[in-house]
PDB file of C-alpha atoms in Angstrom:
ATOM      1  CA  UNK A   1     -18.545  16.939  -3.906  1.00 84.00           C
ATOM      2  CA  UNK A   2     -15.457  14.659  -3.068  1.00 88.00           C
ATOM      3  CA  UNK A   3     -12.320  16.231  -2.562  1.00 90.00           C
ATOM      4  CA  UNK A   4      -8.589  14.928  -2.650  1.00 91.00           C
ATOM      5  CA  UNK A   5      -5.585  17.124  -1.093  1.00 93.00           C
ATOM      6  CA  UNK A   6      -2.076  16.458  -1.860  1.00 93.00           C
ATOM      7  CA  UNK A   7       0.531  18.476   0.568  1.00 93.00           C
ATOM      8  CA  UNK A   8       3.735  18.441   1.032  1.00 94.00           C
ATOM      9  CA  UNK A   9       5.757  21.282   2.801  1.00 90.00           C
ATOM     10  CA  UNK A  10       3.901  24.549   1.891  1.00 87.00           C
ATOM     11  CA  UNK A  11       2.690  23.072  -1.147  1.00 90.00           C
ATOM     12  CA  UNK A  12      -0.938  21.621  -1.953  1.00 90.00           C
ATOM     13  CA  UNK A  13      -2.679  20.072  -4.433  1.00 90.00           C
ATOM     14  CA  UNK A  14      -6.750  20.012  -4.400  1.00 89.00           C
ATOM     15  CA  UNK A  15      -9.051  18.209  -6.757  1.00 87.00           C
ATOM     16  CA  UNK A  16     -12.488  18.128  -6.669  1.00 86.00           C
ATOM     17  CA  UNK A  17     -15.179  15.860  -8.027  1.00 84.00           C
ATOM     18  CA  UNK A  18     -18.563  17.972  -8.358  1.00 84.00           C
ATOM     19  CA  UNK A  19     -21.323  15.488  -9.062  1.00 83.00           C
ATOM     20  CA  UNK A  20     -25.073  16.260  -8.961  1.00 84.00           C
ATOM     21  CA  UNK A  21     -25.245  19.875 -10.235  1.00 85.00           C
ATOM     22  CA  UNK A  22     -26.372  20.927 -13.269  1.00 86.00           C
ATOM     23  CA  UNK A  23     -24.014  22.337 -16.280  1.00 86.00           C
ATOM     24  CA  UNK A  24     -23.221  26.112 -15.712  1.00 88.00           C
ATOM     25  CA  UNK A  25     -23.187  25.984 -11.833  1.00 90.00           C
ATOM     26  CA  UNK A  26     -20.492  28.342 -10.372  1.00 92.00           C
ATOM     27  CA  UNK A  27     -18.186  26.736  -7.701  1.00 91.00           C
ATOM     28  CA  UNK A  28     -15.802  28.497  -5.463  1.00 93.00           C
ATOM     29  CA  UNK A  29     -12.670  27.586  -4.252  1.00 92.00           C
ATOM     30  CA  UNK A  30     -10.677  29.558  -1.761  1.00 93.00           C
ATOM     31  CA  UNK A  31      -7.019  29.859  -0.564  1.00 91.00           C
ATOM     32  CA  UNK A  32      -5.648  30.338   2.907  1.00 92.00           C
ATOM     33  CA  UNK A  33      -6.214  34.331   4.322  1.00 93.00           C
ATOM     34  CA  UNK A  34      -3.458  36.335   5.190  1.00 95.00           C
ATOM     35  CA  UNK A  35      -3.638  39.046   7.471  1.00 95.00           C
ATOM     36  CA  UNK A  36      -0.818  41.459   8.722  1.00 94.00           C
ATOM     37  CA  UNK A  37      -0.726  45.203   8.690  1.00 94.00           C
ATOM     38  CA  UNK A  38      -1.386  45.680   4.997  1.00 94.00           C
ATOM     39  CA  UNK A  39      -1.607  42.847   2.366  1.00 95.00           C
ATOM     40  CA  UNK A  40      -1.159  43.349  -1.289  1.00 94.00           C
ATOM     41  CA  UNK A  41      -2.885  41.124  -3.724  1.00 94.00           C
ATOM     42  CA  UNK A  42      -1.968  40.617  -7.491  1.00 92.00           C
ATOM     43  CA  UNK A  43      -4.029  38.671 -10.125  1.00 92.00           C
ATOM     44  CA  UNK A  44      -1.749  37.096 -12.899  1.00 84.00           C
ATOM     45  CA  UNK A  45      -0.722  35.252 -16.009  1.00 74.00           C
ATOM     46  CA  UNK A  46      -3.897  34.236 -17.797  1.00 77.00           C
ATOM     47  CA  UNK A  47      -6.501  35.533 -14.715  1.00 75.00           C
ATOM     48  CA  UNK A  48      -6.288  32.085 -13.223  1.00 86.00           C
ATOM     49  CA  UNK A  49      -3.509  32.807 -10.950  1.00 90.00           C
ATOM     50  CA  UNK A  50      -3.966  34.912  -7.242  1.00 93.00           C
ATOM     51  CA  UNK A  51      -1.133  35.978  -5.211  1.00 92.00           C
ATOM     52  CA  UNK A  52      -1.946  37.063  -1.352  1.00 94.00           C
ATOM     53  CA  UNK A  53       1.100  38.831   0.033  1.00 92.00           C
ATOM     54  CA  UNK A  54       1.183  40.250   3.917  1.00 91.00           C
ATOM     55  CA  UNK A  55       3.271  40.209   7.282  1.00 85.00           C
ATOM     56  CA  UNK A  56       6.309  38.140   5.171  1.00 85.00           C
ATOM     57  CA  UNK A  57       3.805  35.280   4.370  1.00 90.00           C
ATOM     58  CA  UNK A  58       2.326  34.249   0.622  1.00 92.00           C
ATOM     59  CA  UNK A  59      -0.844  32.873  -0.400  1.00 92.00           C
ATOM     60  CA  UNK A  60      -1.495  31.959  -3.768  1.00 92.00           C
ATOM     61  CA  UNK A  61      -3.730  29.622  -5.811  1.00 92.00           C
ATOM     62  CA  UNK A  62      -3.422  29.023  -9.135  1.00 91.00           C
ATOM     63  CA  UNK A  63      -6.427  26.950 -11.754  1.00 89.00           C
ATOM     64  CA  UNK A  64      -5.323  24.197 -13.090  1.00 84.00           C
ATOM     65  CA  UNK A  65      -8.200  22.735 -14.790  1.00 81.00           C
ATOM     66  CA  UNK A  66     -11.814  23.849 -14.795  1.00 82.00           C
ATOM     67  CA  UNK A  67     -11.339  27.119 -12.774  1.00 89.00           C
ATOM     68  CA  UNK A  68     -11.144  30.124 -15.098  1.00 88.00           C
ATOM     69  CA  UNK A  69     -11.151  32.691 -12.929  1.00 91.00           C
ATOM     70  CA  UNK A  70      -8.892  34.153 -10.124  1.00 93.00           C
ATOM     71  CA  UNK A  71     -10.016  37.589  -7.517  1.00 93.00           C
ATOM     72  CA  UNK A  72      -9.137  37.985  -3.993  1.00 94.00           C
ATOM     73  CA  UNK A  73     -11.566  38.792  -1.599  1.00 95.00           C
ATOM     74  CA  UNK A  74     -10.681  41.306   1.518  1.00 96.00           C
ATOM     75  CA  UNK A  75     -12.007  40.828   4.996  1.00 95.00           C
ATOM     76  CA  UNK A  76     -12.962  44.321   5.976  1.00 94.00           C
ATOM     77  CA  UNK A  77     -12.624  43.770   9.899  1.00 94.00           C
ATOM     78  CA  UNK A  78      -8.868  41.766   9.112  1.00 93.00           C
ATOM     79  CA  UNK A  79      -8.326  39.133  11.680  1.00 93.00           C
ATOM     80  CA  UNK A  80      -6.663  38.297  14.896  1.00 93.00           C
ATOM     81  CA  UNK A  81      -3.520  38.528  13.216  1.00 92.00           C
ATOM     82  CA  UNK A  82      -4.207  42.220  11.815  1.00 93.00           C
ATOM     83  CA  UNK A  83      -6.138  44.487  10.839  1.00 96.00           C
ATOM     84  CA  UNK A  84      -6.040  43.909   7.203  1.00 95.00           C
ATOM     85  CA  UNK A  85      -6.532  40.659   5.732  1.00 96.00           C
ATOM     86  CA  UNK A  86      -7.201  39.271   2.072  1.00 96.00           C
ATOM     87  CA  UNK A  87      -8.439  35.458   0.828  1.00 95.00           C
ATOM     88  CA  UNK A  88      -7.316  34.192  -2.874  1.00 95.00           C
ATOM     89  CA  UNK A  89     -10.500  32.999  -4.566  1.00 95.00           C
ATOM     90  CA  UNK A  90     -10.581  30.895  -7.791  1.00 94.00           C
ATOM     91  CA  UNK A  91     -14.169  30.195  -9.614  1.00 93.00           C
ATOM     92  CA  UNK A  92     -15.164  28.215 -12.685  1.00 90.00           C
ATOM     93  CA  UNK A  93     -18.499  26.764 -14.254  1.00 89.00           C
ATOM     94  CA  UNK A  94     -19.621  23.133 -13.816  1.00 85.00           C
ATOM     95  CA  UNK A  95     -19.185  21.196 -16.875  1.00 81.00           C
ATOM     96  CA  UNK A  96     -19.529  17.801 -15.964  1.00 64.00           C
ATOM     97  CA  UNK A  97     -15.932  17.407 -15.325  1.00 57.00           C
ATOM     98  CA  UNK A  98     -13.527  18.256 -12.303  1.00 51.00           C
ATOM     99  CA  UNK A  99     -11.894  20.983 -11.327  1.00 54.00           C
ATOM    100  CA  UNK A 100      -8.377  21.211  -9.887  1.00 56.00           C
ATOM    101  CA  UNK A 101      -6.241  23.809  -8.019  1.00 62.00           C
ATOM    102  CA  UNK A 102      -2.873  24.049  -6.447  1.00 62.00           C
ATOM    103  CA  UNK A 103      -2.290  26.526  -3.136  1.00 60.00           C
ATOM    104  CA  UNK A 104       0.504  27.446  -1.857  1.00 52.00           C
ATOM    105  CA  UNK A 105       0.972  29.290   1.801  1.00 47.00           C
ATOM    106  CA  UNK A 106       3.918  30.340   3.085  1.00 44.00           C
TER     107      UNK A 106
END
């Protein structure tokens, strides 16, 4: 896989180049976890768009080509920044082309 990140501020850009795997391979791609207290977590627009809310920061990644599908993913034990923690999580199939996501953090 090669990856390219554009950032600037709290903004990124990620594209990445799977080669060698076959058509209908699932790939994951994964935002930055927030952790606080509680976090809420919202799936929107089309399904290719995840929102990670908790502690006053924002986590969100949203498909921009070849990633159809947007869920968040908790981590049951939270993290060292609370007790409750969630990770956006965008997914798609290998079709011989890239895929592309933007993230945001906050």
């Amino acid at each position: 896989m090669t990856s390219l990140v554009l950032a600037a501020g709290a903004e990124e850009v990620h594209a990445h180049l799977v080669t060698g795997a076959a058509d209908g391979t699932r790939v994951r791609h994964t935002g930055w976890a927030v952790a606080g207290n509680a976090v809420e977590t919202a799936v929107t627009g089309d399904g290719a768009r995840v929102r990670v809310t908790g502690s006053a920061l924002v986590s969100e990644a949203v498909a921009l080509h070849g990633l159809d599908t947007a869920t968040t993913e908790p981590v049951p034990a939270g993290t060292a920044l609370g007790p409750a923690a969630a990770v956006p999580v965008l997914t798609g199939t290998v079709t011989g082309r890239s895929a592309c996501s933007s993230r945001r953090c906050d």
